[in-house]
CSV table of C-alpha atoms in Angstrom, one decimal:
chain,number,residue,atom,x,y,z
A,243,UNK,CA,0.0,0.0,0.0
A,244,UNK,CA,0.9,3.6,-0.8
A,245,UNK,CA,1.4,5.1,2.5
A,246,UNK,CA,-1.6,7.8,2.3
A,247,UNK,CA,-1.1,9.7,5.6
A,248,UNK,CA,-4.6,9.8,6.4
A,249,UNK,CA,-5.4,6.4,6.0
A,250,UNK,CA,-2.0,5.1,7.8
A,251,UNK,CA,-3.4,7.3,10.7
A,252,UNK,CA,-6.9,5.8,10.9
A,253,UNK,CA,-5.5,2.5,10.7
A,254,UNK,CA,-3.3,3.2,13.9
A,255,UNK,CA,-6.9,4.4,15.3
A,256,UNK,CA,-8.1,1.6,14.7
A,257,UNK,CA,-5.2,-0.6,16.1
A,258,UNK,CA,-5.7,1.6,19.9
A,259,UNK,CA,-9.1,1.1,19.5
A,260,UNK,CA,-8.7,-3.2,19.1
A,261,UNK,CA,-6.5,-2.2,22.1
A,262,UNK,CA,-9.2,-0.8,24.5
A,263,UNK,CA,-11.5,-3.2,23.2
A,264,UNK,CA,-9.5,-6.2,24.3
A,265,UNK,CA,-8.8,-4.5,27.6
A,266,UNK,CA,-12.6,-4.0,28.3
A,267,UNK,CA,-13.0,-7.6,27.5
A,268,UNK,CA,-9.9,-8.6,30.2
A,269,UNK,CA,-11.5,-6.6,32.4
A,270,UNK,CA,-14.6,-8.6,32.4
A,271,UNK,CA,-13.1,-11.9,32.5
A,272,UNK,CA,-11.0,-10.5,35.3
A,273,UNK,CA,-14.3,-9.3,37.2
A,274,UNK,CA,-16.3,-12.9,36.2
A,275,UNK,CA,-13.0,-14.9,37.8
A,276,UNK,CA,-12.7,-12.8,40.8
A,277,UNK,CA,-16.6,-13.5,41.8
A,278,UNK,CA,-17.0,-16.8,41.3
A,279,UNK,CA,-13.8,-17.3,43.4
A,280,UNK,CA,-15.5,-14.9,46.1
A,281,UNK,CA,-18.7,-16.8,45.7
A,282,UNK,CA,-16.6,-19.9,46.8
A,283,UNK,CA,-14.9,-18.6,49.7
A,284,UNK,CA,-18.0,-15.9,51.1
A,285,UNK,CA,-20.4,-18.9,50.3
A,286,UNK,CA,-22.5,-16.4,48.9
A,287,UNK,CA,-25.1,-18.5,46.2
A,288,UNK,CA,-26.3,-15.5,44.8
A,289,UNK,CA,-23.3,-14.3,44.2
A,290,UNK,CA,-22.3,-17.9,42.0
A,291,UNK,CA,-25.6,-17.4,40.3
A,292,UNK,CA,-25.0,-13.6,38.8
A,293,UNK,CA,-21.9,-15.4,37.5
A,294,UNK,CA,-23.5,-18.1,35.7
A,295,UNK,CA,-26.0,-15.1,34.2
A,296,UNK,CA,-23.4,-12.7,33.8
A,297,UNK,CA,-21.5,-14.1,30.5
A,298,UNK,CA,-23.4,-12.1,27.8
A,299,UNK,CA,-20.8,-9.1,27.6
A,300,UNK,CA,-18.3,-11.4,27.1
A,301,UNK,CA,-19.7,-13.0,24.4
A,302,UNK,CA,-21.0,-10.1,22.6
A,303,UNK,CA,-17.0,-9.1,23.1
A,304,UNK,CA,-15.6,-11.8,21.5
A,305,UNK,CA,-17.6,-11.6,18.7
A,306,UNK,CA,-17.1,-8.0,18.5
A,307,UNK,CA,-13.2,-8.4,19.0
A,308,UNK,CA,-13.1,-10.6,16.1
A,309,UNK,CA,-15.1,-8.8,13.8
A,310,UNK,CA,-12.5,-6.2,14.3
A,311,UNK,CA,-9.5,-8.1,13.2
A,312,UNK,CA,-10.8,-10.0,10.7
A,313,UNK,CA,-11.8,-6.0,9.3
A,314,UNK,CA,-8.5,-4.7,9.9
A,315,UNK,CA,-7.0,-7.6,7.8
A,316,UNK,CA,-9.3,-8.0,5.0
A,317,UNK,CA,-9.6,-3.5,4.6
A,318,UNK,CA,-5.8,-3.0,4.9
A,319,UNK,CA,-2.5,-3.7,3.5
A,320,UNK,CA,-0.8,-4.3,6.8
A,321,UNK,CA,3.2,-4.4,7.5
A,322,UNK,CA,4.3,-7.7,9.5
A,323,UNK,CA,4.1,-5.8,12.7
A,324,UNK,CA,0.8,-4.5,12.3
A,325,UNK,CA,-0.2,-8.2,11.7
A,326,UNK,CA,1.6,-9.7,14.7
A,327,UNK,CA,-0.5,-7.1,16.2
A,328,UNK,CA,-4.1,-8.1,15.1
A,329,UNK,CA,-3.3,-12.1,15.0
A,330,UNK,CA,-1.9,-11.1,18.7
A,331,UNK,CA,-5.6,-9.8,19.1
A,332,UNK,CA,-7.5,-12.6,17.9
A,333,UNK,CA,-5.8,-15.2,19.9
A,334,UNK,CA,-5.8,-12.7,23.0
A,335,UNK,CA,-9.5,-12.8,22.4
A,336,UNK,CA,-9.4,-16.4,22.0
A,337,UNK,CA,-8.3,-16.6,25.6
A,338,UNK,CA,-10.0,-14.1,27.7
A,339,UNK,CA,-13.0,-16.0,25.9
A,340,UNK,CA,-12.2,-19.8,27.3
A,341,UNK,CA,-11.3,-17.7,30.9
A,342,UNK,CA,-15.2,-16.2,31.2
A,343,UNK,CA,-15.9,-19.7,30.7
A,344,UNK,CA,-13.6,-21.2,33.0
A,345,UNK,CA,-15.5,-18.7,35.7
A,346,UNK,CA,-18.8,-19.8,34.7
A,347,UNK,CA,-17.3,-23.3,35.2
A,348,UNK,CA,-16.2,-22.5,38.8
A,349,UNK,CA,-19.6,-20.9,39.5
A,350,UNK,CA,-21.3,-24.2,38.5
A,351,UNK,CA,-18.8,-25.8,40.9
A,352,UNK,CA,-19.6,-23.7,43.7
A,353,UNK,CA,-23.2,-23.9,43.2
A,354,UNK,CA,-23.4,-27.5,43.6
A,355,UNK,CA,-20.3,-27.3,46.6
A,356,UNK,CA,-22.7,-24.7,48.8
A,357,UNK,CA,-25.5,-27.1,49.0
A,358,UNK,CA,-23.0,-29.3,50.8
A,359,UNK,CA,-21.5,-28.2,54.2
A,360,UNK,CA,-17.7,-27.1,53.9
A,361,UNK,CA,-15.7,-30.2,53.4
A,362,UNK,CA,-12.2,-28.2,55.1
A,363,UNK,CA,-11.1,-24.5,55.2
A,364,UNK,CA,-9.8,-23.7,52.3
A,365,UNK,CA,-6.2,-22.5,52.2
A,366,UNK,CA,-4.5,-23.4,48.9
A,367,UNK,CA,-7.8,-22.9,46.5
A,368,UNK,CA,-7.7,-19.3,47.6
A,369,UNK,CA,-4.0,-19.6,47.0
A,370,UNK,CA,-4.5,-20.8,43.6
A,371,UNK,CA,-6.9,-18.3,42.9
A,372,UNK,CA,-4.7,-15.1,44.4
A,373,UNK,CA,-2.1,-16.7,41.9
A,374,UNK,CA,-4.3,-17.2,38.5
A,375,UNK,CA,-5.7,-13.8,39.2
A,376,UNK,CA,-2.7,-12.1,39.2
A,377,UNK,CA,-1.2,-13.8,36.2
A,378,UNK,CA,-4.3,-12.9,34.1
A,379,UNK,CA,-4.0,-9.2,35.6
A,380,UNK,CA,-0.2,-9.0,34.8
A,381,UNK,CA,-0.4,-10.6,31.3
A,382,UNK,CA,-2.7,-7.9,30.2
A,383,UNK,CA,-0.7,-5.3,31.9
A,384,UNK,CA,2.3,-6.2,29.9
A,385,UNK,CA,0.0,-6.4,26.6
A,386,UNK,CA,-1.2,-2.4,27.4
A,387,UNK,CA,2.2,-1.5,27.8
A,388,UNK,CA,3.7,-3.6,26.0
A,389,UNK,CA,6.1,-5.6,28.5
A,390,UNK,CA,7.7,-8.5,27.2
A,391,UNK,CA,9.7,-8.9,30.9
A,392,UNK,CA,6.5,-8.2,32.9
A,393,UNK,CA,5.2,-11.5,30.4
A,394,UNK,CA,8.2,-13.6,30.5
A,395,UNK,CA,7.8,-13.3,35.1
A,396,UNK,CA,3.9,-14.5,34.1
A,397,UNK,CA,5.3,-17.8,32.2
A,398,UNK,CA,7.5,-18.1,35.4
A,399,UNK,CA,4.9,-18.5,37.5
A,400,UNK,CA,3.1,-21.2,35.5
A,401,UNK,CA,4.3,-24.1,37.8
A,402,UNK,CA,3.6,-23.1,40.9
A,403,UNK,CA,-0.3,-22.6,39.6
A,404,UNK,CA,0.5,-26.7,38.9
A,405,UNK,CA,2.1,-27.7,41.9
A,406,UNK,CA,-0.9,-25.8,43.9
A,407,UNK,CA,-3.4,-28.1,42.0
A,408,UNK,CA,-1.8,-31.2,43.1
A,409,UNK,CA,-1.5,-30.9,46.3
A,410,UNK,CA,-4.9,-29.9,46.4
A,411,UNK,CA,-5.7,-33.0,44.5
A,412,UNK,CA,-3.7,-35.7,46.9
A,413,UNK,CA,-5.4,-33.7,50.3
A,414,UNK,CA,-8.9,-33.8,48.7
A,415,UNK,CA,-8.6,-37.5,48.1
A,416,UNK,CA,-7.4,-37.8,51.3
A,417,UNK,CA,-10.4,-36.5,52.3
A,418,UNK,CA,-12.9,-38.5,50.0
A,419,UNK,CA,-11.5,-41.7,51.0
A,420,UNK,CA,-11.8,-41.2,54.8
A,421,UNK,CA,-14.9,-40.0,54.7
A,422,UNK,CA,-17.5,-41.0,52.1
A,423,UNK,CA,-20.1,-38.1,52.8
A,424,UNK,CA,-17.2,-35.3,51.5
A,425,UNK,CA,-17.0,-37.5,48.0
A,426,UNK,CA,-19.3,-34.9,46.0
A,427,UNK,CA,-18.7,-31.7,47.7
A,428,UNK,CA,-14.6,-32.2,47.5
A,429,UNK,CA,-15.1,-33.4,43.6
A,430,UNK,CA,-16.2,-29.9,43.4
A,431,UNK,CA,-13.1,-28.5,44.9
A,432,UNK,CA,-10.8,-30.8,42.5
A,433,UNK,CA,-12.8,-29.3,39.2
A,434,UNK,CA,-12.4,-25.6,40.5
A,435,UNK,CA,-8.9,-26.4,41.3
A,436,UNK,CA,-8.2,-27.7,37.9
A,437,UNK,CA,-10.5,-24.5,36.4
A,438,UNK,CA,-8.0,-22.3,38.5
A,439,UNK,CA,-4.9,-23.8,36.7
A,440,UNK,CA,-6.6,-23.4,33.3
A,441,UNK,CA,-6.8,-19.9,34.0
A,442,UNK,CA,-3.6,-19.5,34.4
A,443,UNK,CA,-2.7,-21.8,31.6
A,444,UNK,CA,-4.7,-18.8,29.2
A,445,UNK,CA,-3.0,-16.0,31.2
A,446,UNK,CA,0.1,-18.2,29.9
A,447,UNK,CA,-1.1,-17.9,26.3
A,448,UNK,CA,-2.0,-14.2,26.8
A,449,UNK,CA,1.6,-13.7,27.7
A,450,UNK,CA,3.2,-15.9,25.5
A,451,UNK,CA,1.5,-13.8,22.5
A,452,UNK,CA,2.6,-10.6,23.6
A,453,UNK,CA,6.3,-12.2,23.5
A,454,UNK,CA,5.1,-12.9,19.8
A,455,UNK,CA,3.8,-9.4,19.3
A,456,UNK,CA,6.6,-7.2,20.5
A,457,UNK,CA,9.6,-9.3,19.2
A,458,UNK,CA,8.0,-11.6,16.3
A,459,UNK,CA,9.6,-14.7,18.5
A,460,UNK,CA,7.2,-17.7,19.3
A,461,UNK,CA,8.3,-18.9,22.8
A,462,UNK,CA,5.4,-22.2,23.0
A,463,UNK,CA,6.3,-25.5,23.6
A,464,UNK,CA,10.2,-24.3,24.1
A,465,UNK,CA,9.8,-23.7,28.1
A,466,UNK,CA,7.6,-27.3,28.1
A,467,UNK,CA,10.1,-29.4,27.1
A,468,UNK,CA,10.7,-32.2,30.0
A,469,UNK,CA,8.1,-31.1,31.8
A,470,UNK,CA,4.4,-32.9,32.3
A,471,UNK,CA,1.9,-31.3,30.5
A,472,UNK,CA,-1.0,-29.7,32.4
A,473,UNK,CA,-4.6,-30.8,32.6
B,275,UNK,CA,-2.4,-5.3,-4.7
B,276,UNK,CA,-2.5,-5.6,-8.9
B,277,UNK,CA,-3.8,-9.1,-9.4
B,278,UNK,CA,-0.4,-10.6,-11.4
B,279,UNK,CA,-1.7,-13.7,-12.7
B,280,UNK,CA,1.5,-15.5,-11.2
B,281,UNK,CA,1.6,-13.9,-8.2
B,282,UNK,CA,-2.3,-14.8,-7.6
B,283,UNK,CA,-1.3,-18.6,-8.7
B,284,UNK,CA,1.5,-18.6,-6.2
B,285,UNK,CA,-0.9,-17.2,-3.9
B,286,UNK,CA,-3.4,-20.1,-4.1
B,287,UNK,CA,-1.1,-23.0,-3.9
B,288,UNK,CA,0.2,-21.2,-0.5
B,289,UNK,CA,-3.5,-21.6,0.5
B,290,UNK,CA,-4.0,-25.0,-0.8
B,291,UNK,CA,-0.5,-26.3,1.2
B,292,UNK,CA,-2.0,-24.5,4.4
B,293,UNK,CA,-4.9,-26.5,4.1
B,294,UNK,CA,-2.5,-29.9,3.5
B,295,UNK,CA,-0.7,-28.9,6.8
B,296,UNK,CA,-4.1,-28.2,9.0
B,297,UNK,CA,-4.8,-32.2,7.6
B,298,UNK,CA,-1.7,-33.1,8.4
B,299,UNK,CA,-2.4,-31.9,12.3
B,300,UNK,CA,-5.7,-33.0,12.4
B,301,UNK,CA,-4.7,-36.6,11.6
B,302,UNK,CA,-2.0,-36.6,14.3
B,303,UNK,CA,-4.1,-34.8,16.8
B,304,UNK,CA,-6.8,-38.0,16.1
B,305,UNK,CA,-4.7,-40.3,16.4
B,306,UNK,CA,-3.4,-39.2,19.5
B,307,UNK,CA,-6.8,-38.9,20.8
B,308,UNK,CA,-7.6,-42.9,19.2
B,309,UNK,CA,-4.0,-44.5,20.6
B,310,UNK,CA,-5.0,-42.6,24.4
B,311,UNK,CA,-8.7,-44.1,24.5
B,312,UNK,CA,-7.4,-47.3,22.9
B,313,UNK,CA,-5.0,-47.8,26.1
B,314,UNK,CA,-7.5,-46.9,28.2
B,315,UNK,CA,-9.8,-49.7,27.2
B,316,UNK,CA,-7.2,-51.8,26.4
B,317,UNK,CA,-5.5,-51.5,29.5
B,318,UNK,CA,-2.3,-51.2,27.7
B,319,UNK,CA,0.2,-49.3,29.9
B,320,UNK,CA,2.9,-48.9,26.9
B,321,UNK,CA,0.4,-47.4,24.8
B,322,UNK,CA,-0.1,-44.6,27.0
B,323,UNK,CA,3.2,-44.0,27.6
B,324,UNK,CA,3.6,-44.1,23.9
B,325,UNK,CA,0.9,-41.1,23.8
B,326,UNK,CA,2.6,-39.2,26.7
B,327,UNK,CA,5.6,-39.0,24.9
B,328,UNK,CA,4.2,-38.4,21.2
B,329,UNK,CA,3.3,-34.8,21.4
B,330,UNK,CA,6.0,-33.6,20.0
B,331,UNK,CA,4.4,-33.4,16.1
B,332,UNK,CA,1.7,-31.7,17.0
B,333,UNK,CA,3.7,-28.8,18.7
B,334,UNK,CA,5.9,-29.0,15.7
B,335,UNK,CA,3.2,-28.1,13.2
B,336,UNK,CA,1.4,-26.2,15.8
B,337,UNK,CA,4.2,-23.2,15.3
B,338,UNK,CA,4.4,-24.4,11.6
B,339,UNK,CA,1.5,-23.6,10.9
B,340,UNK,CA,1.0,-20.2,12.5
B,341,UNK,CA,4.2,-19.3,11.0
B,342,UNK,CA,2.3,-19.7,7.5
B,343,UNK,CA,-1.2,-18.1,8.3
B,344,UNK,CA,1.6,-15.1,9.5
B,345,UNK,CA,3.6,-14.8,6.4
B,346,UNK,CA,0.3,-15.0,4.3
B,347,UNK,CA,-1.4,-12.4,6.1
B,348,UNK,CA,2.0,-10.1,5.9
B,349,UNK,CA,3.0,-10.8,2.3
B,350,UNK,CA,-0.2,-10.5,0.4
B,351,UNK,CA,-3.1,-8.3,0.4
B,352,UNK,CA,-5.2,-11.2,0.8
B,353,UNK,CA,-9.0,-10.4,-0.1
B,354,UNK,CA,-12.1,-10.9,2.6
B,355,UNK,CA,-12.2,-14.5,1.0
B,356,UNK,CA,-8.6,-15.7,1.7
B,357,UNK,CA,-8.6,-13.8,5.1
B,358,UNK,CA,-11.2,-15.7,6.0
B,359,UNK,CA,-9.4,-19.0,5.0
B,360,UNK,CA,-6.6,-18.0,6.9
B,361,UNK,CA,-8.1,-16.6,10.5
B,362,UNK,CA,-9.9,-20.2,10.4
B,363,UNK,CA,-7.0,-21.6,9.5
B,364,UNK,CA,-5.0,-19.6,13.0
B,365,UNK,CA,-7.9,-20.6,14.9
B,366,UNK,CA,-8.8,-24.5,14.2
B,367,UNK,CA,-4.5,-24.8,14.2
B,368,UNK,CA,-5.5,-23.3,18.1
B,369,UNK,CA,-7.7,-25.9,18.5
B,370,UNK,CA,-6.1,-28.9,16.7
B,371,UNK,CA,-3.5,-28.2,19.4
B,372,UNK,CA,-5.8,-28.2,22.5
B,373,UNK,CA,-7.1,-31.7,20.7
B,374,UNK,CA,-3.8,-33.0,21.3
B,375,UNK,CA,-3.1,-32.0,24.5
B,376,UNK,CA,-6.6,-33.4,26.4
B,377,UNK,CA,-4.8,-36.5,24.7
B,378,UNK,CA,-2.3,-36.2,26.8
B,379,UNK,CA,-4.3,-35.6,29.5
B,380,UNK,CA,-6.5,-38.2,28.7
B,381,UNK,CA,-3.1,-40.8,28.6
B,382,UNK,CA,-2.2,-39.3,32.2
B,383,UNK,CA,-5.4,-40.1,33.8
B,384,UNK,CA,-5.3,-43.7,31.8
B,385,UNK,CA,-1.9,-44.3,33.4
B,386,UNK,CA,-2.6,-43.8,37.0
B,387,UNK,CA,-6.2,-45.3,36.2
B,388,UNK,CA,-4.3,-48.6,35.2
B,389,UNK,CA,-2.8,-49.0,38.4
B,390,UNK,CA,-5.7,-50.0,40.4
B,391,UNK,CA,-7.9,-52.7,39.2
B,392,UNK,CA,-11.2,-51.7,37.3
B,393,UNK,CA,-13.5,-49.7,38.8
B,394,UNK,CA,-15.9,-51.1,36.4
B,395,UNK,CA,-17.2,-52.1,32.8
B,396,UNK,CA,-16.5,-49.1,30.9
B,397,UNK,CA,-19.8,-48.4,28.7
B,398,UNK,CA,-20.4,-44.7,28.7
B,399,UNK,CA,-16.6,-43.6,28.3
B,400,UNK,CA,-15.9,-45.5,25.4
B,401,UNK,CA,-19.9,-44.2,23.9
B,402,UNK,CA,-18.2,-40.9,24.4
B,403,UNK,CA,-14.8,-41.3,22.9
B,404,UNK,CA,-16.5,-42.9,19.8
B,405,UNK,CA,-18.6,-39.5,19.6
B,406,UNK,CA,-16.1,-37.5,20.1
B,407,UNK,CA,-13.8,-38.8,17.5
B,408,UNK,CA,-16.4,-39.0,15.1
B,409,UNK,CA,-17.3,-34.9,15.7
B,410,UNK,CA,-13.7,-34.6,15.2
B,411,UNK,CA,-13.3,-36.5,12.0
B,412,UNK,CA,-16.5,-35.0,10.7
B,413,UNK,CA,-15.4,-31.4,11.9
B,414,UNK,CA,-12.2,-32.3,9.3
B,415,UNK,CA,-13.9,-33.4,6.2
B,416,UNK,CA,-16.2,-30.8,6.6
B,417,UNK,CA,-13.1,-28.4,6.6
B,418,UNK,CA,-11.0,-30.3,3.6
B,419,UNK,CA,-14.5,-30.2,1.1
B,420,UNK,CA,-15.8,-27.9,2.7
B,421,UNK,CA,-19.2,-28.6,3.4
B,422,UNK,CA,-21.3,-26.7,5.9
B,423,UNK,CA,-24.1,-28.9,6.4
B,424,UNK,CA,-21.9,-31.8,7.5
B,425,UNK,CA,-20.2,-28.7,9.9
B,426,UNK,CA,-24.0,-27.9,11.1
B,427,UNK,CA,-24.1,-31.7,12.1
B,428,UNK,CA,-21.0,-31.8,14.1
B,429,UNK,CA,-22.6,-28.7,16.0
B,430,UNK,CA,-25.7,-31.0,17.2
B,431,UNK,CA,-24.0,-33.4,18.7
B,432,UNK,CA,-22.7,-31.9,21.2
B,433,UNK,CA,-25.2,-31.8,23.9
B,434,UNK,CA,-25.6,-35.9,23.2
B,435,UNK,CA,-21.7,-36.0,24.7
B,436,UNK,CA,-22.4,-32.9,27.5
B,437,UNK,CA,-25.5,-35.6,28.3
B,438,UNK,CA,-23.3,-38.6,28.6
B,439,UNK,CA,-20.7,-36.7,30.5
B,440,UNK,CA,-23.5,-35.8,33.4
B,441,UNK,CA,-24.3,-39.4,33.4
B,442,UNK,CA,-20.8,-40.8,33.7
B,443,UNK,CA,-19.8,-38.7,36.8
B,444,UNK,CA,-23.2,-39.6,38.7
B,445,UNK,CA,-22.4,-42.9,38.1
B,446,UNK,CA,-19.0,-43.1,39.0
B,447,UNK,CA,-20.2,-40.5,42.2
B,448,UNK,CA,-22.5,-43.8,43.7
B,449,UNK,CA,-19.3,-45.6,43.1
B,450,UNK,CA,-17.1,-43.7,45.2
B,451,UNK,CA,-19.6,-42.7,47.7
B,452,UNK,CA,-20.2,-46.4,48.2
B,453,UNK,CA,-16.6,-48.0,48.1
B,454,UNK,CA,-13.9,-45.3,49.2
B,455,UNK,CA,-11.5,-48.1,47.4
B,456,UNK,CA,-12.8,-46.8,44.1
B,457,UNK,CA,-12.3,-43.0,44.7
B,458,UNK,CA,-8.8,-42.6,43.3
B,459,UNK,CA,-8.8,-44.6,40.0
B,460,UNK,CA,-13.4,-43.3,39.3
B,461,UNK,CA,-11.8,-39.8,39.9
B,462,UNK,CA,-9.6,-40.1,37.0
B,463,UNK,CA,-12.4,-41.8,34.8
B,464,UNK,CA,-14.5,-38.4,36.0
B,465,UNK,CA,-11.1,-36.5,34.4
B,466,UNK,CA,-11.0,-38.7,31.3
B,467,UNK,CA,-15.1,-38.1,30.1
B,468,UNK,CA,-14.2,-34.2,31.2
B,469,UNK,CA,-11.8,-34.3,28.5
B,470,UNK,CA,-13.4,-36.2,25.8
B,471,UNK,CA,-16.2,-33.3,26.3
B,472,UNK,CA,-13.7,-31.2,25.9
B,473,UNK,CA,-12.4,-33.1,22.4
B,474,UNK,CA,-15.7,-32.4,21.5
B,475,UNK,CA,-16.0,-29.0,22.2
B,476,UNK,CA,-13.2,-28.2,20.1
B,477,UNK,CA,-14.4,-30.3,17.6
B,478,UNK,CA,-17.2,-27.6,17.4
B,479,UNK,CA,-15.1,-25.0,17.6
B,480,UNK,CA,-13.6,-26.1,14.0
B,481,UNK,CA,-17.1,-26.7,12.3
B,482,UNK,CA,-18.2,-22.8,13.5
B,483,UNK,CA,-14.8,-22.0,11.9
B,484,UNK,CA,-15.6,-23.4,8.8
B,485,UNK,CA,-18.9,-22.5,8.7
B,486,UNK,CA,-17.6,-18.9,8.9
B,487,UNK,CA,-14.8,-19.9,6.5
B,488,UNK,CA,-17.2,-20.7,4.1
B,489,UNK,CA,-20.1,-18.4,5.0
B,490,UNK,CA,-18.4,-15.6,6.6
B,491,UNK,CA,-21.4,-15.7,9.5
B,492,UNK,CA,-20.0,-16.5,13.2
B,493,UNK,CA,-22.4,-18.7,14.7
B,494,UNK,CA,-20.9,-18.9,17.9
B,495,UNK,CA,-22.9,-18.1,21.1
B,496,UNK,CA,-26.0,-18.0,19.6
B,497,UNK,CA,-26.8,-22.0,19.7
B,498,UNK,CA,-26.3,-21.6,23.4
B,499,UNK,CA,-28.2,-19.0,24.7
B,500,UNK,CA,-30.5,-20.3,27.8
B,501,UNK,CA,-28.6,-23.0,27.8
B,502,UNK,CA,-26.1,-24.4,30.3
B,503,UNK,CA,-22.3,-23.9,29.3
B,504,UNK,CA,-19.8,-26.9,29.0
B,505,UNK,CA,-16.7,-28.0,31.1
């Protein structure tokens, strides 16, 4: 493309404004995360329930978000970085998407736990959940900014999110096998332990593509190798 | 961009070979999913071990192939058409991946599973895998004709596998609320039909790409609306 000033500028527009509307999206996912986990350790039902009827924004957003790039692609002749910076978008999108649903998924969870009377204090899920939120918070931090080193201390923090979810595994089952009445309530707990970790594994993604944004270098699957997948 | 009659040509075959490589994924991604049910109902310890350790193609193309969907998006000014074909290209690449990694998962839970003895006849899981699989395989030829129709039928049978999911964990719930023996090994059967519903998921996630491939319309969210969202 001819570089037309005016229409170079309005594309850049249009690039901050894919920007904001992938932060407003974050911000949701962050707010849907953060009250289903406060749901689960307030025991408040109610609370659980505006979760599981609160995912239409969200939706609408993702929708929206990828209307957007798939315009800024098809209208424009875009240089590489401007396309690192929309396919960025579209797989940012991607994940803040599977997050919402990973809080609806914890909402279910803790629907179904509060019928139940508390199986143990919980200690490590609220650990786990301090942990995924802040991941998800700092990964879109260091997309605003951009931040590559604020991302590369998120993928750092991807295996204590997994070491968290197994011991809460092995004491759960400790649990269930003692005593047969905590079976269904601490079931519960494992799922929104292993929703937590998924979480994280998207705030992982989310950091991993802003790596790929900012320096055009795709750092998946090299940090893995060795290691034991997650669930 | 000037349509030169051999850059256009050159253009199309880069499309066409992005489409071979997609194939190429999807068949490993299925037979990872196949070999990782197989060893399950097999009880064949080796195979999954043989799973755990086979991701390595997958993650391979995985990069691969968003390399190319990049460097077609950068080097061409692709038209609305061939955008298309190349978001849903980024996007089932995204999900082809995820596909092979609830393999894994799936050959994790199989490989502690096989070290207690049965918990019982396995009925349901394998009704799901074989549903799965299918959405998957059907999900991939409706991407290589394309056919929208046969991508519309991969999209109704989801709820059939969310259905057998629900089933299979109050199943194997009576079994661990009734024999705290069978906790450990029914909880990682709970994991495994988790998974497989998640196969599927992703499995729908490709047909709504290619029915906006084909269609340009995003059908997402809007077959679920009142209804309950999946693990």
């Amino acid at each position: 493309m001819d570089a037309v000033p005016h229409v170079v500028a309005r594309f850049e527009d249009d690039l901050s404004h894919l920007k904001e509307r992938l932060l407003a999206m974050g911000g949701e996912a962050e707010e849907q995360v953060r009250s289903a986990v406060r749901a689960l350790s307030a025991r408040d039902l109610s609370l659980a329930e505006r979760v599981l009827a609160g995912d239409e924004p969200i939706n609408r957003l993702h929708v929206e978000i990828d209307q957007r790039c798939f315009a800024l692609l098809s209208r424009h002749q875009a240089d590489a970085t401007a396309v690192r910076v929309i396919v960025s978008g579209l797989k940012i999108n991607s994940d803040l998407e599977r997050i919402g649903d990973f809080a609806i998924n914890i909402a279910e969870a803790t629907f179904r736990y509060l019928q139940h009377p508390p199986v143990k204090p919980l200690i490590d899920i609220p650990r786990m959940a301090d942990l995924a939120q802040g991941m998800l918070r700092d990964a879109l931090n260091a997309y605003v900014r951009p931040d590559t080193g604020l991302a590369q201390r998120v993928l750092d923090r991807d295996d204590r999110l997994d070491g968290l979810k197994d011991q809460v595994f092995r004491e759960l089952l400790s649990y269930m096998m003692q005593n047969p009445a905590t079976v269904e309530p601490a079931l519960d707990l494992v799922l929104i332990s292993r929703h937590l970790e998924r979480v994280g594994d998207h705030a992982t993604n989310i950091a991993e593509d802003v790596i790929f944004m900012v320096s055009g270098r795709d750092v998946r699957h090299h940090r893995q190798e060795g290691g034991a997948p997650g669930d």
